[in-house]
Amino acid sequence: MRSAAAGPHCEQGLYALALTGRGDDAVGRPEKPIPDPVNPLGILAVSLRNGRRDAGFSYAVLSERTRSISPGTLQRAASGAVLPRLEVAQAFARACGMDVAEVTRLWHAAYQGSLGGRAAGRARKPEPRPDLVNDLSGLCAALEELRQANGAPSFRMMERRARDAGKDLSRSTAFRISRGTAPASTDGLEAFLVACQVPPRERTVWFDAWLRAQRQVVRARQDADGREDLKQIEAVVSDTSRGQVSQEAAVRMLRKAGFDAMERYRRFDAPWTVECLQCAATLRIRLSDVVLARASCPDCPMLTEHVREAWAELLTNPSGLLSRQLVRALRAVTVLPARLQRDHLGVPVFVADRATLRILQSSAWHAALEEVLRRHIRRPFYLDVLLVHDYDTMAAPRNGQRLRRLAKAAGLVDSPLESSPRVQGQGRVNSSASNEAVSGREAATASGSARTAATAPVSWKPTSNSGA
């Protein structure tokens, strides 16, 4: 043991002995000089030698205190020629009463400086980045990098560390994880992290990486199942012997769904540039979504909403040019969903009685409607006002009943509801309003026949109602 008279000068002498290699162990053999005492590996060796000499232990006594490490292994750890395993350096420090955290820091510096005991000329491996992990292979690669950064402990040592912490990690499991088999659960992942001496506060990022990788596996499985399902669906609707949809059949399906093709059809599940027949918006959809009734135009509801807002504003007579009679007639009708095809905006209006029809056949209110539409629809269009009516069941019973059934199928209501007005910003519009008088037996339209206006798609529903 060191005498009580030992002081700072004696410690400096011990450091000098460690550098020159003139210090002796308990059996009188001098230790070899440290090859390079100023590099990180040499600094670690100097620290271990000084700690042993301060404690006054021989390597044999030190081996007894560590209980599991041989004297030769301990002596090589302080030789400065090879990098010891991290657990050896930590056991050396604990047996000598040294600062284990400081020795651990010196070991990591030595590991980075010697690249894990490999030649210094080789490229340095990157630090493990669990925050960049997206799949299971990346997770396994990051875990192996973590193991290497921890000193590449043996799988037996990892098993012992996990067992000491109350975790279950066999040598074979640790080996499979390091070779690319991802942990099956978070418990297995935590056991591996414990074996790599990852502090609890640093394990959360690894758990997040494991969850991301598992979600990616689920998505890949779902995508594979979805592709198989789409193949079966395409085989059902296909018109060729190969079980695929032809160009002509694809265009027919597309037009039936309310779209027009802007490019050639490529594949059942490939994006396809189309144009909405309702509002002329351009979008990309898949034929598989069309077949499964999952394709819809996002602009059509916006157009309907804009027309509804414009009609609600029209009922407030903002310009003051509409007579009371016209305002009452406008409040008594129901506006159907508008249709913007190319640059023609068709606004169908359902009229429930003959008197209202006679009032609205005048085009005096078209300019006011155009003015409010200009503030809500910000794209050029020509305005077509379409009057659809259903009243003449006495003069033409069969035709009147048919129009009534069509009106009900379009979702018309018996008593319109009041709408609240809302005004938006100005927009530039080119409009041309036209309206033709119709006889008492046929429906009135501004740019088409009563047959065309009354046979609106059954999916139409009234978008703006105004009560008297």
Short mmCIF file of C-alpha atoms in Angstrom, two decimals:
data_model
loop_
_atom_site.label_atom_id
_atom_site.label_comp_id
_atom_site.label_asym_id
_atom_site.label_seq_id
_atom_site.Cartn_x
_atom_site.Cartn_y
_atom_site.Cartn_z
CA MET A 1 0.00 0.00 0.00
CA ARG A 2 1.08 3.63 -0.53
CA SER A 3 2.64 5.20 2.58
CA ALA A 4 0.96 8.09 4.35
CA ALA A 5 3.88 10.35 3.43
CA ALA A 6 3.10 10.07 -0.25
CA GLY A 7 2.18 13.44 -1.72
CA PRO A 8 1.82 15.30 -5.01
CA HIS A 9 5.50 14.87 -5.84
CA CYS A 10 5.13 11.13 -5.41
CA GLU A 11 2.07 11.06 -7.74
CA GLN A 12 4.01 12.95 -10.39
CA GLY A 13 6.75 10.38 -10.06
CA LEU A 14 4.28 7.55 -10.53
CA TYR A 15 2.96 9.19 -13.73
CA ALA A 16 6.53 9.45 -14.98
CA LEU A 17 7.10 5.80 -14.15
CA ALA A 18 3.99 4.89 -16.14
CA LEU A 19 5.32 6.77 -19.14
CA THR A 20 8.76 5.25 -19.01
CA GLY A 21 7.64 1.78 -18.02
CA ARG A 22 10.04 1.61 -15.07
CA GLY A 23 7.29 0.76 -12.57
CA ASP A 24 7.15 -2.82 -11.28
CA ASP A 25 4.21 -5.00 -10.36
CA ALA A 26 4.00 -7.05 -7.19
CA VAL A 27 6.36 -9.74 -8.47
CA GLY A 28 9.08 -7.34 -9.51
CA ARG A 29 8.63 -7.49 -13.29
CA PRO A 30 8.81 -4.06 -14.91
CA GLU A 31 5.89 -3.08 -17.16
CA LYS A 32 6.61 -2.33 -20.76
CA PRO A 33 6.51 1.32 -21.78
CA ILE A 34 3.27 2.59 -23.25
CA PRO A 35 3.78 2.83 -27.04
CA ASP A 36 2.16 6.25 -27.43
CA PRO A 37 1.13 7.81 -24.11
CA VAL A 38 -0.33 10.95 -25.71
CA ASN A 39 -2.91 9.37 -27.99
CA PRO A 40 -6.37 8.47 -26.58
CA LEU A 41 -5.46 4.80 -26.09
CA GLY A 42 -2.26 5.73 -24.30
CA ILE A 43 -4.06 8.22 -22.06
CA LEU A 44 -6.48 5.45 -21.03
CA ALA A 45 -3.59 3.12 -20.25
CA VAL A 46 -1.79 5.81 -18.20
CA SER A 47 -4.99 6.42 -16.21
CA LEU A 48 -5.42 2.71 -15.46
CA ARG A 49 -1.77 2.29 -14.44
CA ASN A 50 -1.87 5.28 -12.15
CA GLY A 51 -5.11 4.08 -10.62
CA ARG A 52 -3.60 0.65 -9.86
CA ARG A 53 -0.44 2.16 -8.40
CA ASP A 54 -2.45 4.61 -6.27
CA ALA A 55 -4.46 1.68 -4.93
CA GLY A 56 -1.28 -0.33 -4.37
CA PHE A 57 -2.64 -3.52 -5.90
CA SER A 58 -0.80 -6.06 -7.93
CA TYR A 59 -2.54 -7.49 -10.97
CA ALA A 60 -3.15 -10.71 -9.05
CA VAL A 61 -4.90 -8.87 -6.23
CA LEU A 62 -6.75 -6.78 -8.78
CA SER A 63 -7.97 -9.95 -10.50
CA GLU A 64 -9.32 -11.25 -7.18
CA ARG A 65 -11.19 -8.01 -6.62
CA THR A 66 -12.81 -8.14 -10.08
CA ARG A 67 -13.69 -11.87 -9.47
CA SER A 68 -13.92 -12.69 -13.18
CA ILE A 69 -11.00 -11.08 -15.07
CA SER A 70 -7.57 -12.69 -15.23
CA PRO A 71 -4.36 -10.82 -14.27
CA GLY A 72 -3.10 -11.06 -17.85
CA THR A 73 -6.26 -9.44 -19.22
CA LEU A 74 -5.95 -6.62 -16.71
CA GLN A 75 -2.29 -6.10 -17.56
CA ARG A 76 -3.05 -5.96 -21.29
CA ALA A 77 -5.82 -3.42 -20.55
CA ALA A 78 -3.18 -1.08 -19.08
CA SER A 79 -0.52 -1.82 -21.68
CA GLY A 80 -1.60 0.85 -24.18
CA ALA A 81 -1.05 -1.61 -27.04
CA VAL A 82 -4.64 -2.85 -27.47
CA LEU A 83 -8.03 -1.44 -26.59
CA PRO A 84 -9.63 -3.46 -23.80
CA ARG A 85 -13.30 -4.23 -23.71
CA LEU A 86 -15.35 -1.57 -21.99
CA GLU A 87 -16.46 -3.89 -19.21
CA VAL A 88 -12.82 -4.76 -18.50
CA ALA A 89 -11.83 -1.10 -18.20
CA GLN A 90 -14.82 -0.39 -15.96
CA ALA A 91 -14.11 -3.41 -13.73
CA PHE A 92 -10.45 -2.28 -13.51
CA ALA A 93 -11.58 1.17 -12.40
CA ARG A 94 -14.07 -0.12 -9.82
CA ALA A 95 -11.51 -2.49 -8.29
CA CYS A 96 -9.04 0.39 -7.90
CA GLY A 97 -11.61 2.85 -6.56
CA MET A 98 -11.30 5.11 -9.61
CA ASP A 99 -13.95 7.33 -11.23
CA VAL A 100 -15.75 4.83 -13.46
CA ALA A 101 -17.50 7.56 -15.47
CA GLU A 102 -14.15 9.20 -16.29
CA VAL A 103 -12.63 5.88 -17.33
CA THR A 104 -15.68 5.20 -19.51
CA ARG A 105 -15.20 8.59 -21.20
CA LEU A 106 -11.52 7.84 -21.81
CA TRP A 107 -12.42 4.42 -23.22
CA HIS A 108 -14.90 5.91 -25.73
CA ALA A 109 -12.29 8.46 -26.80
CA ALA A 110 -9.79 5.63 -27.28
CA TYR A 111 -12.36 3.61 -29.20
CA GLN A 112 -13.06 6.49 -31.56
CA GLY A 113 -9.36 7.16 -31.96
CA SER A 114 -8.48 3.56 -32.80
CA LEU A 115 -11.73 2.78 -34.68
CA GLY A 116 -12.52 -0.12 -32.41
CA GLY A 117 -9.03 -1.64 -32.61
CA ARG A 118 -8.91 -1.54 -36.42
CA ALA A 119 -6.35 0.20 -38.57
CA ALA A 120 -6.42 3.97 -38.31
CA GLY A 121 -6.51 4.43 -42.05
CA ARG A 122 -9.98 2.95 -42.46
CA ALA A 123 -13.06 5.14 -42.65
CA ARG A 124 -14.77 5.85 -39.36
CA LYS A 125 -18.20 4.33 -38.92
CA PRO A 126 -21.03 6.78 -38.33
CA GLU A 127 -22.68 7.05 -34.95
CA PRO A 128 -25.95 5.10 -34.65
CA ARG A 129 -28.91 7.34 -35.57
CA PRO A 130 -32.14 5.68 -34.42
CA ASP A 131 -34.06 8.83 -35.33
CA LEU A 132 -33.34 8.07 -39.02
CA VAL A 133 -34.58 4.47 -38.86
CA ASN A 134 -37.64 3.70 -41.00
CA ASP A 135 -37.55 -0.07 -41.50
CA LEU A 136 -36.44 -3.22 -39.72
CA SER A 137 -33.19 -3.59 -41.65
CA GLY A 138 -32.19 -0.06 -40.71
CA LEU A 139 -33.07 -0.77 -37.08
CA CYS A 140 -30.84 -3.86 -36.99
CA ALA A 141 -27.97 -1.95 -38.60
CA ALA A 142 -28.31 0.83 -36.01
CA LEU A 143 -28.37 -1.71 -33.16
CA GLU A 144 -25.19 -3.36 -34.44
CA GLU A 145 -23.53 0.07 -34.66
CA LEU A 146 -24.64 0.65 -31.07
CA ARG A 147 -23.05 -2.64 -30.01
CA GLN A 148 -19.80 -1.76 -31.75
CA ALA A 149 -19.77 1.69 -30.15
CA ASN A 150 -20.18 -0.02 -26.77
CA GLY A 151 -16.96 -1.94 -27.29
CA ALA A 152 -18.38 -4.90 -29.20
CA PRO A 153 -19.09 -6.95 -26.07
CA SER A 154 -19.39 -10.68 -26.52
CA PHE A 155 -22.86 -12.12 -26.72
CA ARG A 156 -22.16 -14.00 -23.47
CA MET A 157 -21.35 -10.70 -21.81
CA MET A 158 -24.54 -9.14 -23.22
CA GLU A 159 -26.56 -12.03 -21.84
CA ARG A 160 -24.98 -11.54 -18.39
CA ARG A 161 -25.62 -7.78 -18.44
CA ALA A 162 -29.25 -8.24 -19.36
CA ARG A 163 -29.72 -10.92 -16.70
CA ASP A 164 -28.16 -8.70 -14.04
CA ALA A 165 -30.69 -5.99 -14.95
CA GLY A 166 -33.61 -8.44 -14.79
CA LYS A 167 -34.02 -8.66 -18.59
CA ASP A 168 -34.25 -11.74 -20.75
CA LEU A 169 -31.71 -11.78 -23.59
CA SER A 170 -30.08 -15.03 -24.67
CA ARG A 171 -26.79 -15.18 -26.53
CA SER A 172 -28.50 -16.53 -29.62
CA THR A 173 -31.08 -13.71 -29.60
CA ALA A 174 -28.36 -11.07 -29.29
CA PHE A 175 -26.48 -12.75 -32.14
CA ARG A 176 -29.56 -12.79 -34.41
CA ILE A 177 -30.30 -9.11 -33.70
CA SER A 178 -26.72 -8.12 -34.54
CA ARG A 179 -26.97 -10.12 -37.77
CA GLY A 180 -30.19 -8.51 -39.02
CA THR A 181 -33.16 -10.09 -37.24
CA ALA A 182 -35.13 -7.31 -35.57
CA PRO A 183 -36.37 -7.70 -31.98
CA ALA A 184 -39.86 -9.17 -31.92
CA SER A 185 -41.03 -6.94 -29.07
CA THR A 186 -40.08 -3.85 -27.12
CA ASP A 187 -38.99 -6.10 -24.26
CA GLY A 188 -36.41 -7.74 -26.50
CA LEU A 189 -35.29 -4.34 -27.75
CA GLU A 190 -34.94 -3.01 -24.21
CA ALA A 191 -32.91 -6.06 -23.17
CA PHE A 192 -30.51 -5.44 -26.08
CA LEU A 193 -30.22 -1.77 -25.12
CA VAL A 194 -29.50 -2.72 -21.51
CA ALA A 195 -26.81 -5.12 -22.73
CA CYS A 196 -25.29 -2.21 -24.68
CA GLN A 197 -25.43 -0.06 -21.51
CA VAL A 198 -27.81 2.53 -22.95
CA PRO A 199 -29.17 4.75 -20.13
CA PRO A 200 -32.97 4.70 -19.60
CA ARG A 201 -33.38 8.30 -20.72
CA GLU A 202 -31.80 7.48 -24.10
CA ARG A 203 -33.96 4.45 -24.87
CA THR A 204 -37.10 6.33 -25.95
CA VAL A 205 -35.67 7.22 -29.36
CA TRP A 206 -34.96 3.53 -29.95
CA PHE A 207 -38.52 2.57 -29.02
CA ASP A 208 -39.81 5.17 -31.49
CA ALA A 209 -37.57 3.72 -34.19
CA TRP A 210 -38.92 0.21 -33.49
CA LEU A 211 -42.52 1.47 -33.77
CA ARG A 212 -41.79 3.21 -37.09
CA ALA A 213 -40.24 0.04 -38.47
CA GLN A 214 -43.23 -2.05 -37.37
CA ARG A 215 -45.67 0.41 -38.97
CA GLN A 216 -43.69 0.19 -42.19
CA VAL A 217 -44.05 -3.60 -42.13
CA VAL A 218 -47.82 -3.30 -41.65
CA ARG A 219 -48.09 -0.78 -44.51
CA ALA A 220 -46.06 -3.02 -46.81
CA ARG A 221 -48.28 -5.98 -45.97
CA GLN A 222 -51.42 -3.93 -46.57
CA ASP A 223 -50.05 -2.64 -49.88
CA ALA A 224 -49.32 -6.18 -51.00
CA ASP A 225 -52.82 -7.31 -50.02
CA GLY A 226 -54.31 -4.27 -51.74
CA ARG A 227 -52.46 -4.97 -54.98
CA GLU A 228 -53.72 -8.53 -54.97
CA ASP A 229 -57.29 -7.33 -54.36
CA LEU A 230 -57.00 -4.82 -57.23
CA LYS A 231 -55.85 -7.58 -59.57
CA GLN A 232 -58.94 -9.58 -58.71
CA ILE A 233 -61.23 -6.55 -59.18
CA GLU A 234 -59.63 -5.73 -62.53
CA ALA A 235 -60.14 -9.32 -63.65
CA VAL A 236 -63.86 -8.97 -62.88
CA VAL A 237 -64.37 -5.74 -64.85
CA SER A 238 -61.84 -6.48 -67.59
CA ASP A 239 -62.91 -6.89 -71.21
CA THR A 240 -59.80 -8.72 -72.44
CA SER A 241 -58.63 -12.30 -72.16
CA ARG A 242 -55.58 -11.18 -70.17
CA GLY A 243 -57.74 -9.92 -67.31
CA GLN A 244 -56.91 -6.26 -67.99
CA VAL A 245 -59.10 -3.28 -68.85
CA SER A 246 -58.66 -1.91 -72.37
CA GLN A 247 -58.42 1.76 -73.32
CA GLU A 248 -61.97 1.87 -74.68
CA ALA A 249 -63.50 0.21 -71.62
CA ALA A 250 -61.53 2.47 -69.30
CA VAL A 251 -62.79 5.60 -71.07
CA ARG A 252 -66.38 4.34 -70.87
CA MET A 253 -66.07 3.71 -67.14
CA LEU A 254 -64.50 7.12 -66.69
CA ARG A 255 -67.26 8.99 -68.53
CA LYS A 256 -69.92 7.08 -66.65
CA ALA A 257 -68.35 8.34 -63.41
CA GLY A 258 -68.45 11.94 -64.68
CA PHE A 259 -64.90 12.40 -65.96
CA ASP A 260 -63.24 12.81 -69.33
CA ALA A 261 -59.75 11.43 -70.09
CA MET A 262 -56.99 13.96 -70.77
CA GLU A 263 -54.34 11.32 -71.59
CA ARG A 264 -54.14 7.68 -72.56
CA TYR A 265 -55.05 5.02 -70.07
CA ARG A 266 -51.98 3.23 -68.70
CA ARG A 267 -52.83 0.89 -65.85
CA PHE A 268 -55.69 -0.02 -63.53
CA ASP A 269 -53.97 1.40 -60.43
CA ALA A 270 -51.92 4.14 -62.14
CA PRO A 271 -52.78 7.86 -61.74
CA TRP A 272 -54.75 9.16 -64.72
CA THR A 273 -55.17 12.83 -65.68
CA VAL A 274 -58.88 13.50 -66.22
CA GLU A 275 -61.29 16.40 -66.43
CA CYS A 276 -64.48 16.66 -64.42
CA LEU A 277 -67.52 16.86 -66.71
CA GLN A 278 -69.39 18.79 -64.03
CA CYS A 279 -67.00 21.68 -63.30
CA ALA A 280 -64.18 21.19 -65.88
CA ALA A 281 -61.57 20.83 -63.14
CA THR A 282 -58.42 18.85 -63.97
CA LEU A 283 -57.34 16.19 -61.51
CA ARG A 284 -55.55 12.84 -61.29
CA ILE A 285 -57.42 9.71 -60.25
CA ARG A 286 -57.05 5.95 -60.62
CA LEU A 287 -59.43 3.77 -62.56
CA SER A 288 -59.47 1.42 -59.57
CA ASP A 289 -60.92 4.25 -57.48
CA VAL A 290 -63.51 4.90 -60.17
CA VAL A 291 -64.60 1.25 -60.14
CA LEU A 292 -64.75 1.23 -56.34
CA ALA A 293 -66.74 4.53 -56.37
CA ARG A 294 -64.00 6.30 -54.45
CA ALA A 295 -63.20 8.94 -57.10
CA SER A 296 -64.78 12.35 -56.74
CA CYS A 297 -64.03 15.86 -57.90
CA PRO A 298 -62.94 18.14 -55.06
CA ASP A 299 -63.94 21.28 -57.00
CA CYS A 300 -67.60 20.38 -57.57
CA PRO A 301 -68.67 20.94 -53.95
CA MET A 302 -66.80 24.25 -54.01
CA LEU A 303 -68.63 25.34 -57.16
CA THR A 304 -71.96 24.35 -55.65
CA GLU A 305 -71.13 26.22 -52.47
CA HIS A 306 -70.12 29.36 -54.38
CA VAL A 307 -73.36 29.33 -56.38
CA ARG A 308 -75.36 28.80 -53.20
CA GLU A 309 -73.65 31.76 -51.54
CA ALA A 310 -74.21 33.93 -54.62
CA TRP A 311 -77.91 33.01 -54.73
CA ALA A 312 -78.32 33.79 -51.01
CA GLU A 313 -76.78 37.20 -51.66
CA LEU A 314 -79.07 37.73 -54.65
CA LEU A 315 -82.11 37.30 -52.38
CA THR A 316 -81.00 40.30 -50.34
CA ASN A 317 -81.26 42.44 -53.51
CA PRO A 318 -77.87 44.12 -52.95
CA SER A 319 -78.16 46.34 -56.05
CA GLY A 320 -81.74 47.36 -55.27
CA LEU A 321 -82.72 46.88 -58.95
CA LEU A 322 -84.99 43.87 -58.40
CA SER A 323 -88.66 44.49 -57.82
CA ARG A 324 -90.48 43.01 -54.86
CA GLN A 325 -92.34 40.70 -57.21
CA LEU A 326 -89.05 39.32 -58.60
CA VAL A 327 -87.59 38.87 -55.12
CA ARG A 328 -90.69 36.96 -53.98
CA ALA A 329 -90.46 34.76 -57.09
CA LEU A 330 -86.76 34.09 -56.51
CA ARG A 331 -87.48 33.13 -52.92
CA ALA A 332 -90.07 30.60 -54.09
CA VAL A 333 -87.70 28.57 -56.32
CA THR A 334 -85.00 25.99 -55.60
CA VAL A 335 -81.50 26.14 -57.07
CA LEU A 336 -80.11 22.81 -58.25
CA PRO A 337 -76.36 22.04 -58.35
CA ALA A 338 -74.65 24.20 -60.95
CA ARG A 339 -72.65 22.80 -63.83
CA LEU A 340 -69.51 24.46 -65.16
CA GLN A 341 -68.47 22.70 -68.35
CA ARG A 342 -65.60 24.28 -70.22
CA ASP A 343 -66.49 27.98 -69.87
CA HIS A 344 -70.30 27.68 -69.62
CA LEU A 345 -71.86 27.91 -66.19
CA GLY A 346 -75.33 26.43 -66.10
CA VAL A 347 -77.48 27.35 -63.08
CA PRO A 348 -80.63 25.17 -63.05
CA VAL A 349 -83.58 26.62 -61.11
CA PHE A 350 -86.61 24.50 -60.24
CA VAL A 351 -89.91 26.41 -60.40
CA ALA A 352 -92.89 24.84 -58.65
CA ASP A 353 -95.82 26.82 -60.09
CA ARG A 354 -96.94 28.54 -63.29
CA ALA A 355 -97.21 32.05 -61.84
CA THR A 356 -93.60 32.06 -60.63
CA LEU A 357 -92.48 30.70 -63.99
CA ARG A 358 -94.14 33.59 -65.87
CA ILE A 359 -92.33 36.10 -63.64
CA LEU A 360 -88.89 34.49 -63.95
CA GLN A 361 -89.12 34.01 -67.73
CA SER A 362 -88.08 37.64 -67.95
CA SER A 363 -84.33 38.12 -68.08
CA ALA A 364 -84.47 41.26 -65.96
CA TRP A 365 -82.93 39.49 -62.96
CA HIS A 366 -80.09 37.79 -64.87
CA ALA A 367 -77.79 40.80 -64.64
CA ALA A 368 -78.19 40.88 -60.85
CA LEU A 369 -77.41 37.16 -60.64
CA GLU A 370 -74.38 37.63 -62.87
CA GLU A 371 -73.15 40.44 -60.65
CA VAL A 372 -73.21 38.37 -57.45
CA LEU A 373 -71.76 35.31 -59.20
CA ARG A 374 -68.87 37.47 -60.33
CA ARG A 375 -67.97 38.03 -56.69
CA HIS A 376 -68.00 34.35 -55.77
CA ILE A 377 -66.68 32.45 -58.81
CA ARG A 378 -63.27 33.67 -59.87
CA ARG A 379 -62.93 32.14 -63.31
CA PRO A 380 -64.27 33.22 -66.70
CA PHE A 381 -67.59 31.70 -67.75
CA TYR A 382 -70.71 32.32 -69.79
CA LEU A 383 -73.87 32.19 -67.71
CA ASP A 384 -76.81 29.99 -68.71
CA VAL A 385 -79.92 30.18 -66.52
CA LEU A 386 -82.00 27.00 -66.74
CA LEU A 387 -85.64 27.01 -65.59
CA VAL A 388 -86.94 23.55 -64.70
CA HIS A 389 -90.66 23.33 -63.79
CA ASP A 390 -93.24 20.67 -63.07
CA TYR A 391 -96.85 21.77 -62.96
CA ASP A 392 -98.68 20.89 -66.17
CA THR A 393 -100.19 17.56 -65.11
CA MET A 394 -103.66 18.46 -66.44
CA ALA A 395 -102.70 19.35 -70.02
CA ALA A 396 -100.11 16.58 -70.37
CA PRO A 397 -100.65 14.08 -67.55
CA ARG A 398 -98.05 11.57 -68.68
CA ASN A 399 -95.32 14.16 -69.29
CA GLY A 400 -96.17 16.03 -66.08
CA GLN A 401 -96.00 12.91 -63.96
CA ARG A 402 -92.66 12.01 -65.50
CA LEU A 403 -91.24 15.46 -64.75
CA ARG A 404 -92.55 15.22 -61.20
CA ARG A 405 -90.84 11.87 -60.68
CA LEU A 406 -87.60 13.26 -62.07
CA ALA A 407 -87.84 16.29 -59.80
CA LYS A 408 -88.32 14.10 -56.76
CA ALA A 409 -85.44 11.85 -57.83
CA ALA A 410 -83.26 14.97 -58.07
CA GLY A 411 -83.85 15.56 -54.36
CA LEU A 412 -86.19 18.55 -54.58
CA VAL A 413 -88.09 19.58 -51.44
CA ASP A 414 -91.64 20.80 -51.11
CA SER A 415 -90.97 23.92 -49.01
CA PRO A 416 -87.70 25.81 -49.64
CA LEU A 417 -85.70 27.15 -46.71
CA GLU A 418 -84.20 30.59 -46.19
CA SER A 419 -80.47 30.97 -46.85
CA SER A 420 -78.17 33.45 -45.16
CA PRO A 421 -76.23 35.74 -47.51
CA ARG A 422 -72.47 36.06 -47.63
CA VAL A 423 -70.40 38.31 -49.88
CA GLN A 424 -66.89 37.54 -51.11
CA GLY A 425 -64.28 39.40 -53.16
CA GLN A 426 -64.53 40.55 -56.75
CA GLY A 427 -63.53 38.30 -59.63
CA ARG A 428 -63.28 38.73 -63.40
CA VAL A 429 -66.09 36.97 -65.32
CA ASN A 430 -67.28 36.89 -68.91
CA SER A 431 -70.99 36.06 -68.88
CA SER A 432 -73.73 35.75 -71.45
CA ALA A 433 -77.25 35.14 -70.11
CA SER A 434 -79.97 33.71 -72.28
CA ASN A 435 -83.48 32.58 -71.46
CA GLU A 436 -86.29 31.47 -73.75
CA ALA A 437 -89.98 31.46 -72.99
CA VAL A 438 -91.60 28.07 -72.87
CA SER A 439 -95.13 26.86 -73.25
CA GLY A 440 -97.27 25.72 -70.38
CA ARG A 441 -96.75 22.06 -71.24
CA GLU A 442 -92.94 21.95 -71.44
CA ALA A 443 -90.19 22.85 -68.97
CA ALA A 444 -88.29 26.09 -69.54
CA THR A 445 -84.54 26.19 -70.11
CA ALA A 446 -82.17 29.00 -71.02
CA SER A 447 -79.86 27.03 -73.28
CA GLY A 448 -81.51 23.67 -73.74
CA SER A 449 -84.81 21.88 -73.94
CA ALA A 450 -87.06 20.95 -71.03
CA ARG A 451 -86.22 17.31 -71.63
CA THR A 452 -82.51 17.97 -71.05
CA ALA A 453 -83.06 20.13 -67.96
CA ALA A 454 -85.59 17.86 -66.34
CA THR A 455 -83.56 14.71 -66.83
CA ALA A 456 -80.83 15.81 -64.47
CA PRO A 457 -78.73 13.08 -62.84
CA VAL A 458 -80.53 11.45 -59.95
CA SER A 459 -77.56 12.22 -57.70
CA TRP A 460 -78.33 15.96 -57.86
CA LYS A 461 -79.61 17.53 -54.67
CA PRO A 462 -80.81 21.06 -54.04
CA THR A 463 -77.98 23.25 -52.83
CA SER A 464 -79.79 26.48 -51.99
CA ASN A 465 -83.42 26.93 -50.99
CA SER A 466 -85.10 30.23 -50.28
CA GLY A 467 -88.38 30.61 -48.45
CA ALA A 468 -90.95 33.22 -49.16
#
